[in-house]
Coordinates of C-alpha atoms and ligand atoms in Angstrom, one line a residue:
M853 CA 30.7 -128.7 -62.6
L854 CA 32.3 -126.0 -64.5
I855 CA 30.1 -126.6 -67.6
I856 CA 27.1 -125.3 -65.9
P857 CA 27.9 -122.1 -64.7
T858 CA 30.0 -121.6 -68.0
W859 CA 26.5 -122.3 -69.6
L860 CA 24.5 -120.1 -67.4
A861 CA 26.6 -117.4 -67.8
L862 CA 26.5 -117.5 -71.7
L863 CA 22.9 -117.7 -71.5
L864 CA 22.7 -114.9 -69.2
V865 CA 24.7 -112.4 -71.7
I866 CA 22.7 -113.9 -74.9
T867 CA 19.4 -112.9 -72.4
T868 CA 20.7 -109.6 -71.7
Y869 CA 22.0 -108.7 -75.1
T870 CA 18.7 -109.8 -76.6
Q871 CA 17.0 -107.6 -74.3
H872 CA 19.3 -105.1 -75.0
L873 CA 18.3 -105.3 -78.8
H874 CA 14.6 -104.9 -77.5
A875 CA 15.2 -102.1 -75.4
Q876 CA 16.6 -100.2 -78.9
T877 CA 12.9 -100.4 -80.2
P878 CA 10.5 -100.2 -77.6
P879 CA 7.0 -100.3 -78.1
A880 CA 5.1 -97.0 -77.2
N881 CA 4.9 -97.0 -73.8
A882 CA 6.5 -100.7 -73.4
A883 CA 7.8 -101.3 -69.6
N884 CA 11.4 -101.8 -68.7
P885 CA 11.9 -105.1 -69.4
H886 CA 13.9 -105.9 -66.3
Y887 CA 11.5 -104.9 -63.5
A888 CA 8.5 -106.6 -66.2
A889 CA 10.8 -109.7 -65.7
L890 CA 10.6 -109.5 -62.3
L891 CA 7.0 -108.7 -62.2
N892 CA 6.3 -112.1 -64.2
N893 CA 8.8 -114.0 -62.1
S894 CA 6.9 -113.0 -59.1
M895 CA 3.7 -113.9 -60.4
W896 CA 5.2 -117.4 -61.4
F897 CA 6.5 -118.0 -57.7
Y898 CA 2.4 -117.9 -56.8
E899 CA 2.1 -120.3 -59.4
A900 CA 4.8 -122.5 -57.9
Q901 CA 3.1 -122.1 -54.6
R902 CA -0.3 -123.3 -55.9
S903 CA -2.1 -126.2 -54.0
G904 CA -5.0 -128.0 -55.3
K905 CA -6.6 -129.2 -59.0
L906 CA -4.0 -127.2 -60.9
P907 CA -5.7 -125.4 -64.3
S908 CA -4.5 -126.3 -67.8
S909 CA -2.5 -123.1 -68.1
N910 CA -0.1 -124.0 -65.2
R911 CA 3.4 -123.0 -65.7
V912 CA 5.2 -124.7 -63.5
P913 CA 6.1 -128.5 -64.7
W914 CA 7.4 -129.9 -61.3
R915 CA 4.1 -128.5 -59.7
H916 CA 1.7 -131.2 -59.5
D917 CA -2.3 -131.2 -58.3
S918 CA -1.9 -131.7 -54.3
G919 CA -3.7 -131.6 -51.2
L920 CA -6.8 -133.1 -52.9
Q921 CA -7.9 -134.3 -49.6
D922 CA -7.9 -131.2 -47.7
G923 CA -10.9 -130.4 -45.6
Q924 CA -12.2 -133.7 -45.8
D925 CA -11.1 -134.5 -41.7
Q926 CA -13.9 -131.6 -41.4
K927 CA -16.4 -132.4 -44.5
V928 CA -15.9 -129.5 -46.1
D929 CA -13.8 -128.4 -49.6
L930 CA -10.4 -126.7 -48.4
T931 CA -8.6 -127.7 -51.7
G932 CA -6.6 -125.2 -53.6
G933 CA -4.9 -121.9 -52.1
Y934 CA -1.2 -121.9 -51.9
Y935 CA 1.5 -123.5 -49.6
D936 CA 2.8 -120.8 -47.5
A937 CA 6.5 -121.2 -47.6
G938 CA 8.9 -124.0 -48.9
D939 CA 6.8 -126.7 -47.3
Y940 CA 3.0 -128.0 -47.3
L941 CA 1.3 -126.0 -44.9
K942 CA -1.6 -123.7 -45.7
F943 CA -2.1 -120.8 -43.2
T944 CA -5.0 -117.9 -43.3
L945 CA -3.2 -115.2 -41.8
P946 CA -0.3 -114.6 -43.8
L947 CA -1.9 -115.6 -47.0
A948 CA -4.6 -113.0 -46.0
H949 CA -2.2 -110.3 -45.5
S950 CA -0.1 -111.2 -48.6
L951 CA -3.4 -111.0 -50.6
A952 CA -4.3 -107.5 -49.2
L953 CA -0.8 -106.5 -50.2
I954 CA -0.8 -107.5 -53.8
A955 CA -4.3 -106.2 -54.5
W956 CA -3.5 -102.9 -53.0
G957 CA -0.3 -102.3 -55.1
G958 CA -2.1 -103.4 -58.1
I959 CA -4.7 -100.7 -57.3
E960 CA -2.6 -98.1 -57.2
W961 CA -0.2 -99.2 -60.3
Y962 CA -2.4 -101.0 -62.2
D963 CA -0.9 -99.2 -65.3
G964 CA 2.4 -100.9 -64.1
Y965 CA 1.1 -104.3 -64.3
A966 CA -0.7 -103.3 -67.6
R967 CA 2.7 -101.8 -69.3
A968 CA 4.3 -105.6 -68.3
N969 CA 1.3 -107.5 -69.6
Q970 CA 0.7 -109.0 -66.2
T971 CA -2.8 -107.7 -65.4
S972 CA -4.3 -111.1 -66.2
Y973 CA -2.0 -112.9 -64.1
L974 CA -2.5 -110.3 -61.5
Q975 CA -6.1 -111.1 -61.3
D976 CA -5.4 -115.0 -61.4
T977 CA -2.9 -114.8 -58.6
L978 CA -5.5 -112.5 -56.1
R979 CA -8.4 -115.3 -57.3
W980 CA -6.4 -118.2 -56.6
G981 CA -6.2 -117.0 -53.2
T982 CA -9.1 -115.4 -52.5
D983 CA -11.4 -118.4 -53.8
W984 CA -9.9 -120.3 -51.4
L985 CA -10.6 -117.9 -48.6
M986 CA -14.1 -118.0 -49.5
K987 CA -13.9 -122.2 -49.0
A988 CA -12.6 -121.3 -45.6
H989 CA -15.4 -119.3 -44.8
P990 CA -18.0 -121.7 -45.5
D991 CA -20.8 -120.5 -43.1
A992 CA -21.1 -117.1 -41.0
S993 CA -19.8 -118.5 -37.8
T994 CA -16.6 -120.5 -39.0
L995 CA -13.4 -119.3 -40.8
Y996 CA -10.7 -122.3 -41.4
V997 CA -7.1 -120.9 -40.3
Q998 CA -4.8 -123.8 -41.1
V999 CA -4.8 -127.1 -43.1
G1000 CA -1.8 -129.5 -42.4
S1001 CA 0.2 -130.1 -38.7
G1002 CA 3.7 -128.5 -38.1
H1003 CA 4.6 -131.6 -36.5
V1004 CA 4.0 -133.7 -39.5
D1005 CA 5.1 -131.2 -42.0
N1006 CA 8.3 -129.6 -40.9
N1007 CA 9.6 -133.6 -40.7
Y1008 CA 9.2 -134.0 -44.2
W1009 CA 11.3 -132.7 -47.2
G1010 CA 10.6 -133.6 -50.6
P1011 CA 8.1 -133.2 -53.7
D1012 CA 4.4 -132.5 -53.7
T1013 CA 3.8 -136.3 -54.7
D1014 CA 4.4 -137.5 -51.5
I1015 CA 2.8 -134.8 -49.0
P1016 CA 2.6 -136.6 -45.5
T1017 CA -0.8 -136.9 -43.7
P1018 CA -2.8 -136.5 -41.6
R1019 CA -3.2 -132.9 -42.8
P1020 CA -5.9 -131.7 -40.1
S1021 CA -7.7 -128.5 -40.6
Y1022 CA -8.5 -125.9 -37.9
A1023 CA -11.1 -123.3 -37.7
I1024 CA -11.9 -120.3 -35.5
T1025 CA -15.5 -120.3 -34.9
T1026 CA -18.0 -117.9 -32.8
K1027 CA -17.4 -119.9 -29.6
A1028 CA -13.5 -120.2 -30.5
T1029 CA -12.8 -116.6 -31.8
G1030 CA -10.0 -115.2 -33.6
T1031 CA -10.1 -111.5 -33.8
D1032 CA -6.9 -111.0 -35.9
V1033 CA -7.2 -113.6 -38.6
A1034 CA -11.0 -112.8 -39.1
G1035 CA -10.1 -109.1 -39.7
M1036 CA -7.1 -109.8 -42.0
T1037 CA -9.3 -112.1 -44.1
A1038 CA -12.0 -109.3 -44.4
A1039 CA -9.0 -106.8 -45.6
A1040 CA -8.2 -109.6 -48.3
L1041 CA -11.4 -110.3 -49.6
A1042 CA -12.6 -106.4 -49.6
S1043 CA -9.2 -105.2 -51.2
T1044 CA -9.8 -107.7 -54.0
S1045 CA -13.0 -107.2 -54.4
Y1046 CA -12.5 -103.2 -54.9
L1047 CA -9.9 -104.4 -57.9
Y1048 CA -12.2 -106.7 -59.4
A1049 CA -15.0 -103.8 -59.4
T1050 CA -13.0 -100.9 -60.2
L1051 CA -10.0 -102.3 -62.5
A1052 CA -10.8 -106.0 -63.7
N1053 CA -14.6 -105.3 -64.9
D1054 CA -16.0 -108.2 -62.9
T1055 CA -18.7 -106.9 -61.0
N1056 CA -20.1 -110.4 -59.8
Y1057 CA -17.1 -111.6 -58.6
A1058 CA -16.2 -108.4 -56.5
S1059 CA -19.8 -108.7 -55.2
A1060 CA -19.1 -112.3 -54.1
L1061 CA -15.9 -111.3 -52.7
S1062 CA -17.6 -108.2 -50.9
T1063 CA -20.3 -110.2 -49.4
A1064 CA -17.9 -113.0 -47.9
A1065 CA -15.6 -109.8 -46.5
Q1066 CA -18.5 -108.3 -44.6
S1067 CA -19.5 -112.0 -43.4
V1068 CA -16.1 -112.7 -42.4
Y1069 CA -15.8 -109.1 -40.4
N1070 CA -19.1 -110.1 -38.5
L1071 CA -17.0 -112.8 -37.1
A1072 CA -14.0 -110.7 -36.2
E1073 CA -16.0 -108.5 -34.3
T1074 CA -17.9 -111.8 -32.4
Q1075 CA -16.4 -111.3 -28.6
P1076 CA -14.5 -112.1 -27.1
F1077 CA -11.8 -110.2 -28.9
Q1078 CA -8.6 -112.5 -28.9
V1079 CA -5.6 -113.4 -30.9
Y1080 CA -6.8 -116.8 -33.2
T1081 CA -3.9 -118.9 -31.7
K1082 CA -6.0 -119.0 -28.1
S1083 CA -8.7 -121.0 -30.2
V1084 CA -6.1 -122.6 -32.2
S1085 CA -2.9 -123.7 -30.5
A1086 CA -1.6 -125.6 -33.5
A1087 CA -0.7 -122.1 -35.1
A1088 CA 0.7 -120.8 -32.0
G1089 CA 4.6 -120.5 -32.4
L1090 CA 4.0 -120.9 -36.1
Y1091 CA 1.8 -117.7 -36.6
Q1092 CA 0.9 -116.1 -34.0
T1093 CA 0.4 -112.4 -33.2
N1094 CA 0.5 -109.9 -30.2
S1095 CA -2.5 -108.2 -30.9
F1096 CA -5.7 -108.2 -32.9
A1097 CA -6.8 -104.3 -32.9
S1098 CA -4.7 -103.5 -36.1
Q1099 CA -6.5 -106.1 -38.1
L1100 CA -9.9 -105.1 -36.8
V1101 CA -9.2 -101.4 -38.2
Y1102 CA -7.2 -102.9 -41.2
G1103 CA -10.5 -104.9 -42.3
A1104 CA -12.8 -102.0 -41.6
L1105 CA -10.9 -99.7 -43.7
W1106 CA -10.8 -102.0 -46.5
L1107 CA -14.6 -102.7 -46.4
Y1108 CA -14.9 -99.0 -46.1
K1109 CA -13.1 -98.4 -49.6
A1110 CA -14.8 -101.7 -51.4
T1111 CA -18.5 -100.8 -50.4
G1112 CA -18.3 -96.8 -49.7
N1113 CA -20.5 -97.7 -46.3
T1114 CA -19.7 -95.4 -44.1
T1115 CA -20.6 -97.7 -41.0
Y1116 CA -17.1 -99.4 -41.6
R1117 CA -15.2 -96.2 -41.7
D1118 CA -16.6 -95.4 -38.5
K1119 CA -15.9 -99.0 -36.7
A1120 CA -12.4 -98.3 -37.9
A1121 CA -12.4 -95.0 -36.5
N1122 CA -13.9 -96.2 -33.1
Y1123 CA -11.8 -99.5 -32.9
Y1124 CA -8.5 -97.2 -33.9
D1125 CA -9.4 -95.0 -30.8
Q1126 CA -10.4 -97.9 -28.4
F1127 CA -7.3 -99.7 -28.9
K1128 CA -4.9 -96.3 -28.9
L1129 CA -3.5 -97.1 -32.1
G1130 CA -2.3 -93.4 -32.4
S1131 CA -0.2 -93.5 -29.6
V1132 CA 1.0 -97.1 -29.6
S1133 CA 5.2 -97.1 -30.3
V1134 CA 6.1 -97.6 -33.9
T1135 CA 6.5 -101.2 -34.9
P1136 CA 7.5 -102.7 -38.4
M1137 CA 4.5 -103.9 -40.6
D1138 CA 3.9 -107.3 -41.5
W1139 CA 1.9 -110.2 -41.5
S1140 CA 1.4 -109.9 -37.4
D1141 CA 0.8 -106.5 -37.4
A1142 CA -1.0 -104.3 -39.9
T1143 CA -1.0 -100.8 -37.6
G1144 CA 1.6 -99.1 -40.1
A1145 CA -0.9 -100.2 -43.1
V1146 CA -3.7 -99.0 -41.2
H1147 CA -2.4 -95.4 -40.8
V1148 CA -1.3 -95.4 -44.5
L1149 CA -4.7 -96.6 -45.8
G1150 CA -6.5 -94.7 -43.2
A1151 CA -4.7 -91.2 -44.5
Q1152 CA -6.0 -91.7 -47.8
L1153 CA -9.6 -92.8 -46.7
D1154 CA -9.8 -90.7 -43.8
P1155 CA -7.1 -88.2 -43.6
T1156 CA -8.3 -85.8 -40.7
K1157 CA -8.1 -89.3 -38.4
Y1158 CA -5.0 -90.8 -39.6
A1159 CA -2.9 -88.1 -41.9
A1160 CA -0.6 -87.6 -38.2
G1161 CA -0.4 -90.9 -37.5
A1162 CA 1.0 -91.9 -41.0
K1163 CA 3.2 -89.4 -40.6
K1164 CA 4.7 -90.7 -37.2
W1165 CA 5.0 -93.8 -38.6
L1166 CA 6.8 -93.1 -41.8
D1167 CA 8.9 -90.7 -40.4
T1168 CA 10.1 -93.0 -37.5
M1169 CA 10.5 -96.3 -39.9
T1170 CA 12.3 -94.4 -42.9
S1171 CA 14.8 -93.0 -40.5
S1172 CA 17.0 -93.9 -37.6
S1173 CA 15.4 -91.1 -35.5
S1174 CA 15.1 -92.0 -31.6
G1175 CA 12.6 -94.4 -31.0
S1176 CA 12.6 -96.2 -34.6
P1177 CA 12.8 -99.7 -34.0
C1178 CA 14.9 -99.8 -37.4
T1179 CA 18.5 -98.7 -38.6
F1180 CA 20.6 -98.9 -41.2
T1181 CA 23.3 -101.4 -42.0
R1182 CA 27.1 -100.4 -43.3
G1183 CA 25.6 -100.9 -46.8
G1184 CA 22.4 -98.9 -46.3
M1185 CA 20.0 -101.9 -45.6
L1186 CA 17.0 -100.7 -43.4
W1187 CA 17.7 -103.2 -40.3
C1188 CA 14.8 -103.6 -38.0
N1189 CA 16.3 -105.5 -34.9
G1190 CA 14.0 -108.8 -33.8
Y1191 CA 12.3 -108.4 -37.4
S1192 CA 15.1 -108.5 -40.0
N1193 CA 17.0 -111.0 -38.1
S1194 CA 14.9 -113.5 -39.8
N1195 CA 14.2 -112.3 -42.9
A1196 CA 15.9 -108.7 -43.8
M1197 CA 13.8 -108.4 -47.0
V1198 CA 10.7 -108.1 -45.4
P1199 CA 10.6 -105.3 -43.3
L1200 CA 12.7 -103.5 -46.0
Q1201 CA 10.0 -104.2 -48.7
D1202 CA 6.9 -103.6 -46.3
T1203 CA 8.3 -100.2 -45.2
A1204 CA 9.6 -99.2 -48.6
L1205 CA 5.7 -100.1 -50.0
L1206 CA 3.9 -98.4 -47.3
A1207 CA 6.4 -95.3 -48.3
L1208 CA 5.1 -95.4 -51.5
L1209 CA 2.0 -95.9 -51.1
H1210 CA 1.9 -93.0 -49.0
S1211 CA 3.6 -90.6 -51.6
R1212 CA 1.4 -91.8 -54.3
H1213 CA -1.5 -89.6 -52.7
N1214 CA 0.9 -86.9 -50.7
P1215 CA 3.5 -86.5 -53.3
S1216 CA 4.3 -82.7 -51.9
T1217 CA 5.3 -83.9 -48.9
S1218 CA 6.6 -87.4 -49.5
E1219 CA 10.4 -86.6 -51.2
Q1220 CA 12.4 -88.2 -48.9
Y1221 CA 10.0 -91.5 -48.5
V1222 CA 10.2 -91.8 -52.2
K1223 CA 14.3 -91.6 -51.6
F1224 CA 14.1 -93.9 -49.1
A1225 CA 12.0 -96.3 -50.9
S1226 CA 14.4 -96.3 -54.1
K1227 CA 17.7 -96.8 -52.1
Q1228 CA 16.0 -100.0 -50.7
I1229 CA 14.8 -101.5 -53.6
D1230 CA 18.4 -100.8 -55.2
Y1231 CA 19.9 -102.6 -52.4
M1232 CA 17.4 -105.6 -52.7
L1233 CA 18.3 -105.8 -56.4
G1234 CA 21.9 -105.9 -56.3
G1235 CA 23.3 -102.4 -55.2
N1236 CA 25.1 -104.2 -51.9
Y1237 CA 28.1 -105.6 -51.0
M1238 CA 27.2 -109.3 -52.0
L1239 CA 26.5 -108.0 -55.6
T1240 CA 23.3 -110.1 -55.4
P1241 CA 19.7 -109.5 -56.3
Y1242 CA 18.2 -111.1 -53.6
V1243 CA 15.2 -112.7 -55.9
C1244 CA 15.9 -116.2 -57.8
G1245 CA 16.5 -116.8 -61.3
I1246 CA 16.8 -113.2 -62.3
H1247 CA 20.9 -113.3 -62.3
A1248 CA 24.3 -115.3 -62.4
N1249 CA 24.4 -114.1 -58.5
S1250 CA 20.8 -114.7 -57.4
P1251 CA 20.5 -116.9 -54.7
H1252 CA 20.8 -120.6 -55.7
N1253 CA 19.6 -122.5 -52.6
P1254 CA 16.2 -121.1 -51.8
H1255 CA 15.0 -123.1 -48.6
H1256 CA 12.3 -124.7 -50.7
A1257 CA 11.7 -128.7 -50.7
G1258 CA 9.8 -128.8 -54.2
A1259 CA 12.4 -126.6 -55.9
S1260 CA 15.6 -128.3 -54.5
G1261 CA 14.4 -131.7 -55.7
G1262 CA 15.7 -133.4 -52.4
T1263 CA 14.3 -135.6 -50.2
D1264 CA 16.8 -136.2 -47.4
I1265 CA 16.0 -134.2 -44.9
D1266 CA 18.9 -134.5 -42.9
H1267 CA 21.3 -133.4 -45.8
I1268 CA 19.1 -130.5 -47.3
D1269 CA 22.2 -128.4 -48.0
T1270 CA 23.7 -131.5 -50.0
S1271 CA 21.2 -133.5 -51.5
P1272 CA 21.3 -132.6 -54.5
A1273 CA 24.1 -130.1 -54.5
Q1274 CA 22.3 -128.2 -57.1
E1275 CA 18.6 -126.9 -56.9
L1276 CA 17.0 -129.2 -59.4
H1277 CA 14.5 -126.5 -60.3
L1278 CA 14.9 -122.7 -60.6
L1279 CA 12.0 -121.3 -58.3
Y1280 CA 12.1 -118.1 -60.7
G1281 CA 10.9 -114.8 -59.0
A1282 CA 11.3 -116.1 -55.2
V1283 CA 12.6 -113.3 -52.8
V1284 CA 14.7 -114.9 -50.3
G1285 CA 15.0 -113.7 -46.6
G1286 CA 18.4 -111.8 -47.3
P1287 CA 21.5 -111.0 -45.9
N1288 CA 22.5 -110.5 -42.2
K1289 CA 23.3 -107.2 -40.5
D1290 CA 26.7 -107.3 -41.9
D1291 CA 25.1 -107.3 -45.1
L1292 CA 26.6 -110.9 -45.9
F1293 CA 24.9 -113.8 -47.6
F1294 CA 25.6 -117.3 -47.6
D1295 CA 23.1 -118.7 -49.8
E1296 CA 22.8 -122.1 -47.7
R1297 CA 19.4 -124.2 -47.5
T1298 CA 19.2 -125.0 -43.9
D1299 CA 19.9 -121.2 -42.8
W1300 CA 16.3 -120.6 -43.4
S1301 CA 16.7 -117.0 -41.8
Q1302 CA 18.6 -116.2 -45.1
T1303 CA 17.2 -118.3 -47.4
E1304 CA 13.7 -118.9 -47.0
V1305 CA 10.7 -118.2 -49.1
A1306 CA 7.2 -117.5 -48.4
L1307 CA 4.1 -115.8 -49.5
D1308 CA 4.3 -112.9 -47.6
Y1309 CA 7.9 -112.3 -49.2
N1310 CA 6.7 -111.7 -52.5
A1311 CA 3.4 -109.7 -51.8
P1312 CA 5.2 -106.5 -51.4
F1313 CA 7.6 -107.1 -54.0
Q1314 CA 4.8 -106.9 -56.7
G1315 CA 3.7 -103.6 -55.7
L1316 CA 7.5 -102.2 -56.2
M1317 CA 8.4 -103.7 -59.3
A1318 CA 4.9 -102.3 -60.3
Y1319 CA 5.9 -98.8 -59.2
Q1320 CA 9.2 -99.1 -60.7
I1321 CA 7.3 -99.8 -64.2
S1322 CA 4.7 -97.3 -63.2
T1323 CA 7.5 -94.5 -62.9
N1324 CA 9.7 -95.3 -65.6
A1325 CA 12.7 -96.1 -63.1
A1326 CA 16.2 -96.6 -63.9
D1327 CA 17.5 -100.2 -64.3
P1328 CA 17.9 -102.3 -61.4
P1329 CA 21.7 -102.4 -60.1
Y1330 CA 22.0 -106.2 -61.1
V1331 CA 22.0 -105.3 -64.9
T1332 CA 25.6 -104.1 -64.9
I1333 CA 26.8 -106.3 -62.3
T1334 CA 29.4 -108.9 -64.2
S1335 CA 31.7 -109.6 -61.2
P1336 CA 30.6 -112.8 -59.2
R1337 CA 29.1 -112.6 -55.8
P1338 CA 32.2 -112.2 -53.4
D1339 CA 33.0 -115.5 -51.9
V1340 CA 32.4 -115.0 -48.1
H1341 CA 32.4 -117.3 -45.3
R1342 CA 31.3 -117.3 -41.6
S1343 CA 33.1 -116.1 -39.3
F1344 CA 32.9 -117.7 -36.0
S1345 CA 31.1 -115.4 -33.8
F1346 CA 31.1 -115.5 -29.9
P1347 CA 28.2 -115.9 -28.0
D1348 CA 27.6 -112.7 -25.7
W1349 CA 28.0 -114.7 -22.4
L1350 CA 31.5 -116.6 -23.9
L1351 CA 32.5 -112.7 -24.8
A1352 CA 31.8 -111.6 -21.3
A1353 CA 33.6 -114.4 -19.7
I1354 CA 36.6 -113.8 -21.7
V1355 CA 37.0 -110.1 -21.3
I1356 CA 36.5 -110.9 -17.5
T1357 CA 39.3 -113.3 -17.4
V1358 CA 41.8 -111.3 -19.7
V1359 CA 41.0 -108.3 -17.1
F1360 CA 42.0 -110.6 -14.3
I1361 CA 44.6 -111.9 -15.9
L1362 CA 46.1 -108.3 -16.9
A1363 CA 45.6 -106.8 -13.4
G1364 CA 47.5 -110.1 -11.9
I1365 CA 50.2 -108.9 -14.1
G1366 CA 50.2 -105.8 -13.2
Y1367 CA 49.9 -106.4 -9.7
Y1368 CA 53.2 -108.9 -10.3
A1369 CA 55.0 -106.5 -11.7
W1370 CA 54.4 -104.2 -9.3
L1371 CA 55.5 -106.5 -6.5
K1372 CA 58.8 -107.2 -8.9
R1373 CA 59.5 -103.3 -9.0
H1374 CA 59.0 -102.6 -5.5
A1375 CA 60.9 -105.8 -4.3
L1376 CA 63.8 -104.4 -6.9
K1377 CA 63.9 -101.0 -5.6
R1378 CA 63.9 -102.2 -2.1
R1379 CA 67.1 -104.3 -3.0
F1380 CA 68.5 -101.4 -5.2
S1381 CA 68.3 -99.2 -2.0
K1382 CA 69.6 -101.5 0.2
N1383 CA 72.7 -101.9 -2.2
K1384 CA 73.0 -98.6 -2.4
E1385 CA 72.8 -98.5 1.5
Q1386 CA 75.6 -101.0 1.2
V1387 CA 77.5 -98.9 -1.0
V1388 CA 77.1 -96.1 1.2
S1389 CA 78.2 -98.2 4.0
V1390 CA 81.2 -99.5 2.5
Ligands
NAG2195 C1 7.7 -115.2 -67.1 O1 8.4 -115.9 -66.4 C2 8.5 -117.4 -66.7 C3 9.6 -118.1 -65.7 O2 10.8 -117.2 -65.9 C4 9.1 -117.6 -67.9 O3 9.0 -119.1 -68.6 C5 8.2 -117.1 -69.0 O4 8.8 -116.8 -70.1 C6 8.4 -115.3 -68.7 N1 7.2 -114.9 -69.7 C7 7.5 -113.8 -69.9 C8 6.3 -113.1 -70.5 O5 8.3 -113.1 -69.5
NAG2196 C1 3.2 -107.0 -74.0 O1 2.6 -107.6 -75.0 C2 2.5 -107.0 -76.1 C3 1.5 -106.8 -77.2 O2 1.4 -108.3 -77.4 C4 4.2 -106.8 -76.8 O3 3.9 -106.1 -77.8 C5 4.7 -106.2 -75.7 O4 6.4 -106.4 -76.2 C6 4.7 -107.2 -74.5 N1 5.0 -106.5 -73.3 C7 6.0 -107.1 -72.6 C8 6.9 -106.4 -71.3 O5 6.1 -108.2 -72.6
NAG2197 C1 -13.1 -101.8 -67.6 O1 -14.1 -100.8 -67.9 C2 -13.8 -99.3 -68.2 C3 -14.9 -98.4 -68.5 O2 -15.8 -98.9 -68.9 C4 -12.7 -99.5 -69.3 O3 -12.4 -98.1 -69.4 C5 -11.6 -100.3 -68.9 O4 -10.6 -100.6 -70.0 C6 -12.0 -101.6 -68.9 N1 -10.9 -102.5 -68.0 C7 -11.2 -103.8 -68.6 C8 -9.7 -104.5 -67.9 O5 -11.7 -104.7 -68.9
NAG2198 C1 -23.7 -100.7 -44.0 O1 -23.0 -101.8 -43.3 C2 -23.7 -102.2 -42.1 C3 -22.9 -103.2 -41.3 O2 -22.8 -104.2 -42.3 C4 -25.2 -102.4 -42.3 O3 -26.0 -102.8 -41.2 C5 -26.3 -101.3 -43.1 O4 -27.1 -102.1 -43.7 C6 -24.9 -101.1 -44.4 N1 -25.4 -99.7 -45.1 C7 -25.7 -99.9 -46.1 C8 -26.5 -98.5 -47.0 O5 -25.4 -100.7 -47.1

């Protein structure tokens, strides 16, 4: 038990020292080696999530060809793509959201990827996803949105060599619509098309993506507009949104950027007005809600229409002003109640990414947004009470227990934490859910709110790291951390109703004691005055 941490620490020292040596003679324009390693590891994480027949270039030894029958129940080929999290389900909505964010960060900070030698990985990562999205849209009236059943899959904990079946496939169609997922898929395909056309110089692939994006957007516009879980109840409770409006606008905006066709700019503007996205209350941006992204992307493409909304969204999200759904923890982490609770690193990163994307196009008015984002990135990378970068495999204090069946090496779903005690495979680059509202992190596999990993957790991370490289940011905080992570334990926290009951009981007891004391004093006083009378009368 003791040998392994010592060995790891030694390895860390050697690695850090070697990186130090390299840093002394940097090649011209070389990336900061720490952010380059993080970006590379984040790419590696996506490789670890790959489903289907793997290419010979696969770098993840414990990931095998898997899910090779996917789609057969519907006589379509749905092999490939990415597993969503530490499980074996495939979902279109969070995948599309993730791809659009990766593509966006890639478009804006391609030079960061280039300096870290990651541009071919960036293209491969996107393409592994968009190839699958195109398979999932086999004809104009169909989009597959889920492969695998939550009931079957969530009862399995083990490697990819024994994935439980059946793995049913679910689709939205022109008869059973799903506006949100189709709009988001259009955004993913169009943003990746733009990247391939302008940066990767693959016009054939770019045009295939653009054609598919326009086709799936037609499906998004098919009435009735509704969230896709109305049509596919299997996804309800797993990836369910509250509204389809933001995705409808987001898809159109990306199509406008990718094609230059002003029809899409006008569609975006019309839906934005129809669904009053300019005046809805500010909510964090994530896979379920693209409103923040709509404002920021819109401000780039059609400033007259969206700039005010972008400013309002960013001002509200990055400060704890009234009307903000977020505050800051004692340690300075952005905390959005109801969002951060189950994955604190997600609203933090998504907000930081939008802040930086906006600042890139509006540098003179964005100083406070950049400050906000830099602070949040530092928090995430070790500038926190736990001295922990919330990314696996980069530092001795990194999370050791991501909630990931394949990486854990375990097969006993009833003893996820202990079997095995130590993860079998390091899940390099995986961003975990993160700490709680008290800035505490317990690193337990069963605590999915803290240790879950998923496609959408690493998507903004890529853009953030590319930004750090592009702007020559100072080393991440973990680089100088040598102390171990503080050993914290869960304090028992009372449920609110119990706390209320205890307070009421205590108040009653105190009142009782007070009344008793008052009675006693009164009796004493009476007795005392009676004695006095007696004394007098004697
Ligand atoms: C990228 O990350 C993987 C996993 O940590 C590692 O094996 C590989 O050497 C890294 N490549 C570079 C260029 O840093
Ligand atoms: C990128 O590749 C070049 C040439 O192969 C090499 O000199 C450089 O150190 C690499 N940079 C990183 C960050 O891996
Ligand atoms: C793409 O083409 C442009 C213009 O022809 C060129 O400047 C750029 O280096 C090329 N990029 C790649 C990745 O080939
Ligand atoms: C722009 O897109 C619309 C909607 O898809 C299409 O009808 C129109 O022909 C396109 N215009 C051009 C110039 O491609």
